CSV table of C-alpha atoms and ligand atoms in Angstrom, one decimal:
chain,number,residue,atom,x,y,z
A,3,MET,CA,162.9,-180.4,72.9
A,4,SER,CA,160.1,-178.4,71.2
A,5,GLU,CA,157.8,-176.2,73.2
A,6,ALA,CA,154.4,-177.6,74.1
A,7,LYS,CA,151.4,-176.4,72.1
A,8,HIS,CA,148.3,-176.0,74.2
A,9,HIS,CA,144.8,-176.6,72.9
A,10,ARG,CA,141.4,-176.9,74.6
A,11,VAL,CA,140.6,-180.1,72.7
A,12,LEU,CA,142.9,-182.5,71.0
A,13,ILE,CA,141.6,-185.3,68.8
A,14,LEU,CA,143.7,-188.3,68.1
A,15,GLY,CA,142.8,-190.2,65.0
A,16,GLY,CA,141.8,-189.3,61.4
A,17,GLY,CA,138.9,-191.7,60.8
A,18,PRO,CA,135.2,-191.1,60.7
A,19,ALA,CA,135.1,-190.8,64.5
A,20,GLY,CA,137.9,-188.3,64.8
A,21,TYR,CA,136.8,-186.1,61.8
A,22,THR,CA,133.2,-186.0,63.0
A,23,ALA,CA,134.3,-185.0,66.5
A,24,ALA,CA,136.3,-182.2,64.8
A,25,ILE,CA,133.2,-181.0,62.9
A,26,TYR,CA,131.2,-180.7,66.1
A,27,ALA,CA,134.1,-179.3,68.2
A,28,GLY,CA,134.9,-176.8,65.4
A,29,ARG,CA,131.3,-175.7,65.2
A,30,ALA,CA,131.4,-175.2,69.0
A,31,ASN,CA,134.3,-172.8,68.4
A,32,MET,CA,136.7,-175.1,70.3
A,33,LYS,CA,139.4,-174.8,67.6
A,34,PRO,CA,140.2,-178.5,67.6
A,35,VAL,CA,143.4,-180.0,66.5
A,36,VAL,CA,143.4,-183.5,64.9
A,37,ILE,CA,146.5,-185.6,65.0
A,38,GLN,CA,145.6,-187.9,62.1
A,39,GLY,CA,148.2,-190.6,62.3
A,40,MET,CA,150.1,-192.1,59.4
A,41,GLN,CA,147.0,-193.4,57.6
A,42,PRO,CA,144.7,-190.4,57.5
A,43,GLY,CA,141.2,-191.4,56.7
A,44,GLY,CA,141.4,-194.7,58.7
A,45,GLN,CA,140.2,-198.1,57.6
A,46,LEU,CA,137.9,-196.6,55.0
A,47,THR,CA,140.8,-195.6,52.9
A,48,ILE,CA,141.5,-199.2,52.2
A,49,THR,CA,137.9,-199.9,51.1
A,50,THR,CA,136.6,-199.2,47.6
A,51,ASP,CA,132.9,-198.7,47.3
A,52,VAL,CA,130.9,-197.7,50.4
A,53,ASP,CA,127.2,-198.2,49.9
A,54,ASN,CA,126.0,-198.0,53.4
A,55,PHE,CA,126.9,-194.4,54.5
A,56,PRO,CA,123.8,-192.3,54.5
A,57,GLY,CA,123.6,-189.5,52.1
A,58,PHE,CA,125.2,-191.2,49.1
A,59,GLU,CA,122.4,-192.8,47.1
A,60,ASN,CA,124.8,-194.2,44.5
A,61,GLY,CA,127.6,-195.1,47.0
A,62,VAL,CA,130.9,-193.4,47.4
A,63,GLN,CA,134.5,-194.5,47.3
A,64,GLY,CA,136.0,-194.9,50.8
A,65,PRO,CA,138.9,-192.5,50.3
A,66,GLU,CA,136.5,-189.9,48.8
A,67,LEU,CA,134.1,-190.2,51.7
A,68,MET,CA,137.0,-189.5,54.1
A,69,GLU,CA,138.2,-186.6,52.1
A,70,LYS,CA,134.8,-185.1,52.3
A,71,ILE,CA,134.4,-185.5,56.0
A,72,ARG,CA,137.9,-184.1,56.5
A,73,ALA,CA,137.2,-181.1,54.3
A,74,GLN,CA,133.9,-180.5,56.3
A,75,ALA,CA,135.9,-180.5,59.5
A,76,GLU,CA,138.4,-178.0,58.1
A,77,ARG,CA,135.6,-175.7,57.1
A,78,PHE,CA,135.0,-175.2,60.8
A,79,ASP,CA,138.5,-174.1,61.8
A,80,THR,CA,140.0,-177.5,62.5
A,81,GLU,CA,143.8,-177.9,62.3
A,82,MET,CA,144.9,-181.2,60.8
A,83,VAL,CA,148.3,-182.5,61.8
A,84,PHE,CA,150.1,-185.3,59.9
A,85,ASP,CA,151.9,-187.0,62.7
A,86,ALA,CA,151.7,-190.1,64.8
A,87,VAL,CA,151.4,-190.0,68.5
A,88,THR,CA,154.1,-192.0,70.3
A,89,LYS,CA,153.4,-191.2,73.9
A,90,THR,CA,150.7,-189.9,76.2
A,91,ASP,CA,150.6,-188.7,79.8
A,92,LEU,CA,147.1,-188.7,81.2
A,93,SER,CA,148.1,-188.6,84.8
A,94,GLN,CA,147.1,-184.9,85.2
A,95,ARG,CA,145.5,-182.1,83.4
A,96,PRO,CA,146.5,-180.6,81.1
A,97,PHE,CA,147.1,-184.0,79.3
A,98,LYS,CA,150.3,-184.3,77.5
A,99,VAL,CA,150.8,-185.9,74.0
A,100,THR,CA,154.1,-186.5,72.3
A,101,ALA,CA,154.2,-187.0,68.5
A,102,ASP,CA,156.7,-188.8,66.3
A,103,SER,CA,158.1,-185.5,65.0
A,104,GLY,CA,159.1,-184.6,68.6
A,105,ASP,CA,156.2,-182.0,68.9
A,106,ILE,CA,154.5,-181.9,72.2
A,107,TYR,CA,150.9,-181.0,72.7
A,108,THR,CA,149.0,-180.3,75.9
A,109,CYS,CA,145.2,-180.2,76.1
A,110,ASP,CA,142.3,-179.7,78.6
A,111,SER,CA,140.3,-182.4,77.0
A,112,LEU,CA,141.3,-185.3,74.8
A,113,ILE,CA,139.2,-187.3,72.3
A,114,ILE,CA,140.7,-190.7,71.4
A,115,ALA,CA,139.6,-192.0,68.0
A,116,THR,CA,142.6,-194.1,67.1
A,117,GLY,CA,140.5,-196.9,65.7
A,118,ALA,CA,141.3,-200.6,65.4
A,119,SER,CA,143.3,-202.5,62.9
A,120,ALA,CA,142.0,-205.6,61.2
A,121,ARG,CA,144.4,-208.5,61.8
A,122,TRP,CA,145.7,-210.1,58.6
A,123,LEU,CA,147.1,-213.6,57.9
A,124,GLY,CA,150.4,-212.1,56.6
A,125,ILE,CA,150.1,-213.5,53.1
A,126,PRO,CA,151.5,-211.1,50.4
A,127,ALA,CA,148.3,-211.6,48.2
A,128,GLU,CA,146.2,-210.0,51.0
A,129,LYS,CA,147.8,-206.7,50.1
A,130,THR,CA,148.0,-207.1,46.3
A,131,LEU,CA,144.4,-208.3,46.0
A,132,ASN,CA,142.9,-206.0,48.7
A,133,GLY,CA,139.8,-204.5,47.1
A,134,PHE,CA,139.9,-207.1,44.4
A,135,GLY,CA,138.2,-209.9,46.3
A,136,VAL,CA,140.1,-209.7,49.6
A,137,SER,CA,138.4,-207.8,52.4
A,138,ALA,CA,138.2,-207.7,56.2
A,139,CYS,CA,134.6,-206.4,56.3
A,140,ALA,CA,131.7,-208.4,55.0
A,141,THR,CA,129.2,-205.6,56.0
A,142,CYS,CA,131.2,-203.2,53.8
A,143,ASP,CA,131.9,-205.4,50.8
A,144,GLY,CA,129.6,-208.4,50.9
A,145,PHE,CA,127.0,-207.0,48.6
A,146,PHE,CA,129.5,-207.0,45.7
A,147,PHE,CA,129.5,-210.8,45.8
A,148,LYS,CA,125.9,-211.4,45.0
A,149,GLY,CA,125.4,-215.0,43.7
A,150,HIS,CA,129.1,-215.8,44.2
A,151,ASP,CA,131.0,-218.4,46.2
A,152,VAL,CA,133.1,-216.8,48.9
A,153,ALA,CA,135.2,-217.8,52.0
A,154,VAL,CA,135.5,-216.4,55.5
A,155,VAL,CA,138.6,-217.2,57.5
A,156,GLY,CA,138.3,-217.5,61.3
A,157,GLY,CA,136.3,-219.2,63.9
A,158,GLY,CA,135.2,-216.5,66.3
A,159,ASP,CA,132.0,-214.4,66.6
A,160,THR,CA,133.1,-212.1,63.8
A,161,ALA,CA,133.8,-214.9,61.3
A,162,VAL,CA,130.5,-216.6,62.0
A,163,GLU,CA,128.6,-213.3,62.0
A,164,GLU,CA,130.2,-212.4,58.7
A,165,ALA,CA,129.5,-215.8,57.2
A,166,LEU,CA,125.8,-215.6,58.2
A,167,PHE,CA,125.6,-212.0,56.8
A,168,LEU,CA,127.1,-213.2,53.5
A,169,THR,CA,124.5,-215.9,53.0
A,170,ASN,CA,122.1,-213.0,52.3
A,171,PHE,CA,123.8,-212.5,49.0
A,172,CYS,CA,126.2,-215.3,48.2
A,173,ASN,CA,125.6,-218.7,46.7
A,174,LYS,CA,127.9,-220.6,49.1
A,175,VAL,CA,130.0,-219.4,52.0
A,176,TYR,CA,133.0,-221.5,53.1
A,177,LEU,CA,134.1,-221.0,56.7
A,178,VAL,CA,137.8,-221.8,56.8
A,179,HIS,CA,139.0,-222.5,60.3
A,180,ARG,CA,142.3,-223.7,61.6
A,181,ARG,CA,140.6,-226.0,64.2
A,182,ASP,CA,137.6,-228.3,64.2
A,183,GLU,CA,135.9,-226.3,66.9
A,184,LEU,CA,134.5,-222.8,66.8
A,185,ARG,CA,135.2,-220.0,69.3
A,186,ALA,CA,132.0,-218.3,68.4
A,187,GLU,CA,129.1,-218.2,70.9
A,188,LYS,CA,126.8,-221.3,70.9
A,189,LEU,CA,123.7,-219.5,69.5
A,190,MET,CA,125.6,-218.2,66.5
A,191,GLN,CA,127.1,-221.7,65.9
A,192,ASP,CA,123.6,-223.1,65.9
A,193,GLN,CA,122.5,-220.5,63.4
A,194,MET,CA,125.4,-221.4,61.3
A,195,ARG,CA,124.7,-225.1,61.3
A,196,ALA,CA,121.1,-224.5,60.4
A,197,ASN,CA,122.2,-222.5,57.4
A,198,GLU,CA,122.8,-224.7,54.4
A,199,LYS,CA,124.7,-222.1,52.5
A,200,ILE,CA,127.6,-222.2,55.0
A,201,VAL,CA,130.1,-225.0,54.4
A,202,PRO,CA,132.8,-225.4,57.2
A,203,VAL,CA,136.3,-226.2,56.1
A,204,TRP,CA,137.8,-227.5,59.3
A,205,ASP,CA,141.5,-227.9,60.4
A,206,SER,CA,142.5,-225.7,57.5
A,207,VAL,CA,144.7,-222.7,56.9
A,208,VAL,CA,145.0,-220.5,53.9
A,209,GLU,CA,148.4,-220.9,52.3
A,210,ASP,CA,147.8,-218.4,49.4
A,211,ILE,CA,145.1,-216.4,47.7
A,212,ILE,CA,145.1,-217.0,43.9
A,213,GLY,CA,144.0,-214.3,41.5
A,214,GLU,CA,145.0,-211.1,39.7
A,215,ALA,CA,144.5,-207.5,40.7
A,216,GLY,CA,142.2,-205.6,38.4
A,217,LYS,CA,139.3,-207.2,36.6
A,218,GLY,CA,139.9,-210.8,37.4
A,219,GLY,CA,140.2,-210.5,41.1
A,220,VAL,CA,140.4,-213.5,43.4
A,221,SER,CA,139.7,-216.9,41.8
A,222,ALA,CA,140.6,-219.5,44.5
A,223,LEU,CA,142.3,-220.1,47.8
A,224,LYS,CA,145.1,-222.5,48.3
A,225,ILE,CA,144.2,-224.4,51.5
A,226,ARG,CA,146.3,-226.7,53.7
A,227,ASN,CA,144.8,-229.2,56.0
A,228,VAL,CA,146.8,-228.9,59.2
A,229,LYS,CA,146.3,-232.6,60.2
A,230,SER,CA,147.0,-234.3,56.9
A,231,ASP,CA,149.2,-231.5,55.3
A,232,GLU,CA,147.1,-232.0,52.1
A,233,ILE,CA,146.9,-229.0,49.8
A,234,SER,CA,143.7,-228.2,48.0
A,235,GLU,CA,142.1,-225.4,46.1
A,236,LEU,CA,138.8,-223.8,46.9
A,237,ALA,CA,137.2,-221.9,44.1
A,238,VAL,CA,135.9,-218.6,45.4
A,239,THR,CA,135.8,-215.0,44.1
A,240,GLY,CA,136.0,-213.4,47.5
A,241,VAL,CA,137.7,-214.0,50.8
A,242,PHE,CA,136.9,-212.2,54.1
A,243,ILE,CA,139.6,-212.4,56.7
A,244,ALA,CA,137.9,-212.3,60.1
A,245,ILE,CA,140.6,-213.3,62.6
A,246,GLY,CA,140.1,-210.4,64.9
A,247,HIS,CA,140.9,-206.8,65.3
A,248,THR,CA,143.5,-205.0,67.4
A,249,PRO,CA,142.4,-201.7,69.0
A,250,ASN,CA,145.0,-199.1,68.6
A,251,THR,CA,145.5,-198.4,72.4
A,252,LYS,CA,149.2,-199.1,72.9
A,253,ILE,CA,150.0,-195.4,73.5
A,254,PHE,CA,147.6,-195.4,76.5
A,255,ASP,CA,148.9,-198.6,78.1
A,256,GLY,CA,148.1,-198.8,81.8
A,257,GLN,CA,146.4,-195.4,81.9
A,258,LEU,CA,142.8,-196.1,80.9
A,259,GLU,CA,140.5,-198.9,81.7
A,260,THR,CA,140.3,-201.4,78.9
A,261,ASP,CA,138.5,-204.8,78.5
A,262,ASP,CA,140.4,-208.0,78.1
A,263,ALA,CA,140.9,-207.4,74.3
A,264,GLY,CA,142.3,-203.9,74.9
A,265,TYR,CA,139.3,-201.9,73.8
A,266,LEU,CA,138.8,-198.7,75.8
A,267,ILE,CA,135.9,-198.9,78.2
A,268,THR,CA,133.4,-196.0,78.1
A,269,LYS,CA,130.6,-195.3,80.5
A,270,PRO,CA,127.1,-196.5,79.4
A,271,ASP,CA,125.4,-194.0,76.9
A,272,SER,CA,128.6,-191.9,76.9
A,273,THR,CA,132.1,-191.7,75.5
A,274,ALA,CA,133.6,-190.9,78.9
A,275,THR,CA,136.6,-193.1,79.8
A,276,SER,CA,137.9,-193.8,83.2
A,277,ILE,CA,139.7,-190.4,83.3
A,278,PRO,CA,137.5,-187.3,83.4
A,279,GLY,CA,138.1,-185.1,80.4
A,280,VAL,CA,139.3,-188.1,78.2
A,281,PHE,CA,136.7,-189.4,75.8
A,282,ALA,CA,136.8,-192.3,73.3
A,283,ALA,CA,134.9,-192.7,70.1
A,284,GLY,CA,134.8,-195.1,67.2
A,285,ASP,CA,136.4,-198.5,66.9
A,286,VAL,CA,138.9,-198.0,69.7
A,287,GLN,CA,135.9,-198.4,72.1
A,288,ASP,CA,133.5,-200.5,69.9
A,289,LYS,CA,134.1,-204.1,69.0
A,290,THR,CA,130.5,-204.9,68.1
A,291,TYR,CA,129.4,-202.5,65.3
A,292,ARG,CA,132.6,-201.2,63.8
A,293,GLN,CA,130.8,-199.1,61.1
A,294,ALA,CA,131.8,-195.7,59.7
A,295,VAL,CA,128.4,-194.4,60.6
A,296,THR,CA,128.5,-195.6,64.2
A,297,ALA,CA,132.0,-194.3,64.6
A,298,ALA,CA,130.8,-190.9,63.3
A,299,GLY,CA,128.0,-191.0,65.8
A,300,THR,CA,130.2,-191.6,68.8
A,301,GLY,CA,132.6,-188.9,67.4
A,302,CYS,CA,129.7,-186.5,67.6
A,303,MET,CA,128.9,-187.6,71.2
A,304,ALA,CA,132.6,-187.2,72.3
A,305,ALA,CA,132.8,-183.6,71.0
A,306,LEU,CA,129.5,-182.7,72.7
A,307,GLU,CA,130.7,-184.3,76.0
A,308,ALA,CA,134.1,-182.6,75.7
A,309,GLU,CA,132.4,-179.3,75.3
A,310,ARG,CA,130.2,-179.9,78.3
A,311,PHE,CA,133.2,-181.0,80.3
A,312,LEU,CA,135.2,-177.9,79.4
A,313,ASN,CA,132.3,-175.6,80.1
A,314,GLU,CA,131.8,-177.1,83.6
A,315,GLN,CA,135.6,-176.8,84.3
A,316,GLU,CA,135.8,-173.3,83.1
A,317,GLY,CA,132.6,-172.3,84.9
A,318,ALA,CA,133.9,-173.8,88.1
A,319,ALA,CA,137.3,-171.9,87.7
A,320,ALA,CA,135.5,-168.6,87.1
A,321,ARG,CA,133.5,-169.0,90.3
A,322,ILE,CA,136.6,-169.4,92.4
B,26,NDP,P1,138.4,-213.6,68.2
B,26,NDP,O1,139.7,-213.3,68.7
B,26,NDP,O2,137.3,-214.0,69.1
B,26,NDP,O3,138.5,-214.8,67.1
B,26,NDP,C1,139.5,-214.9,66.1
B,26,NDP,C2,139.4,-216.2,65.3
B,26,NDP,O4,140.3,-216.1,64.3
B,26,NDP,C3,139.6,-217.4,66.2
B,26,NDP,O5,138.7,-218.4,65.8
B,26,NDP,C4,141.1,-217.8,65.9
B,26,NDP,O6,141.3,-219.2,65.9
B,26,NDP,C5,141.2,-217.3,64.4
B,26,NDP,N1,142.5,-216.9,64.1
B,26,NDP,C6,143.3,-215.9,64.8
B,26,NDP,N2,144.5,-215.8,64.2
B,26,NDP,C7,144.5,-216.6,63.2
B,26,NDP,C8,145.4,-216.9,62.1
B,26,NDP,N3,146.6,-216.3,62.1
B,26,NDP,N4,145.1,-217.8,61.2
B,26,NDP,C9,143.9,-218.4,61.2
B,26,NDP,N5,143.0,-218.2,62.1
B,26,NDP,C10,143.3,-217.3,63.1
B,26,NDP,O7,138.0,-212.4,67.3
B,26,NDP,P2,136.6,-211.9,66.8
B,26,NDP,O8,136.8,-210.7,65.9
B,26,NDP,O9,135.8,-213.0,66.2
B,26,NDP,O10,135.9,-211.3,68.1
B,26,NDP,C11,136.5,-210.3,68.9
B,26,NDP,C12,135.6,-209.9,70.1
B,26,NDP,O11,134.5,-209.3,69.6
B,26,NDP,C13,135.1,-211.2,70.8
B,26,NDP,O12,135.1,-210.9,72.2
B,26,NDP,C14,133.7,-211.4,70.3
B,26,NDP,O13,132.9,-212.1,71.2
B,26,NDP,C15,133.3,-210.0,70.0
B,26,NDP,N6,132.3,-209.9,69.0
B,26,NDP,C16,131.0,-210.0,69.3
B,26,NDP,C17,130.0,-210.0,68.4
B,26,NDP,C18,128.6,-210.0,68.8
B,26,NDP,O14,128.3,-210.1,70.0
B,26,NDP,N7,127.6,-210.0,67.9
B,26,NDP,C19,130.3,-209.9,66.9
B,26,NDP,C20,131.7,-209.8,66.6
B,26,NDP,C21,132.6,-209.9,67.6
B,26,NDP,P3,141.3,-220.0,67.2
B,26,NDP,O15,139.9,-220.2,67.6
B,26,NDP,O16,142.0,-221.3,66.9
B,26,NDP,O17,142.1,-219.2,68.2
C-alpha cells in the first residue's frame, strides 16, 4: 500500500468548480491538489462553442475554456493529478481519499466538485452526433438552432424548461415524452401549453437519431409510439436530451447529507456540507442552474470557506 500524501486542501473534480477553487486556494498559498478524474475539464469538454462564459466576446470552445482555467490554476502552484477517486473516508480529520492508482491522500479540508453527468438514452448516435445536433444542454447550445425545428426528449422540469427556452430561438420545438402526462411542475406545464411553438409528441420514444457527423448534422428522429408501436420520422436539426442528471456522489455514499436525487446538500449561502471542513461546489450540489459560470462561482466560495475553516482550526490549535 502506498504512503498517504497529506495536503491542507484537496479538491476533487476537474471542471469549472474544481479549477476555480484551485485558483483561489492557490492564490491563498494553500498549495491545492486537484484530483481531476478521468474526464479532466468536466462536461464542457463535450461541448463545442461556449457563448455565455463572461470574458469571451466571440465565444470560446468548451475544451479551450477548460484548458485556460486549468492553466490559470497551475500558475498559482496547483498540483493536477490525473486519477479517479474510488473511496473516501470522511469519518474523521484528516479526511482520507483513495484513488484508482492505489495512491492515498489525506487532507485537512476537502472541496468536492465532482459534478453531475447528463443521462443519455443509450443510442449510439448520441455519441457520434454529439456536437452535431445532439446536446444535453439547451442553455449552452440552443442559440445555434435559431429558426430551426428541434426536439427535446423528456417530461420533467428540465425538459419543459429547455423547451420553453428554445422557443426564444427556434421555429418549432417538439417535446418527445414516453408518457402522455408530464412530471414537470404545473406552472411550467401551463406555460408550455400556452406556447404555440411547443408541440408535444406523447407516448413516444426515440429509436434512433438520423444524420451525419460534420456539416450535415442531425436531420431527423426515428420515433416509436409506445402504444401503437408505429414508427415515424420527425424532421429536426437538433435534439436535446433532458431525461435527468446524475450527481457524481457515489464515492461519498452514506457519509454526507444528500437530497432525494443524490445531490449534496450545502448550507444556505454557503458551500459547507454536513461535515465541517468538507465543502461542495458546482453541479454536484446544484440541480437548478448547472452553468459553468455558477459552478466557477461556487468553486470560489468553497476555496474561501476552506481557507477560513483552516485558519480557524489552525488558530485554535495554536492557542492550546
Ligand atoms: P426528472 O428525473 O424529474 O425527469 C426526467 C424525465 O425524463 C421524466 O419525464 C422521465 O420520464 C424522462 N425519462 C427518464 N429516463 C428516460 C428514458 N430512458 N427515456 C425517455 N424518457 C426518460 O429530471 P429533471 O432533470 O427534469 O429534474 C431533476 C430535478 O431538478 C427535479 O427535482 C426537478 O424538479 C429539478 N429541476 C428544477 C428546475 C426548476 O425549478 N426551475 C429546473 C430543472 C430541474 P417519466 O416521467 O416517464 O419518468
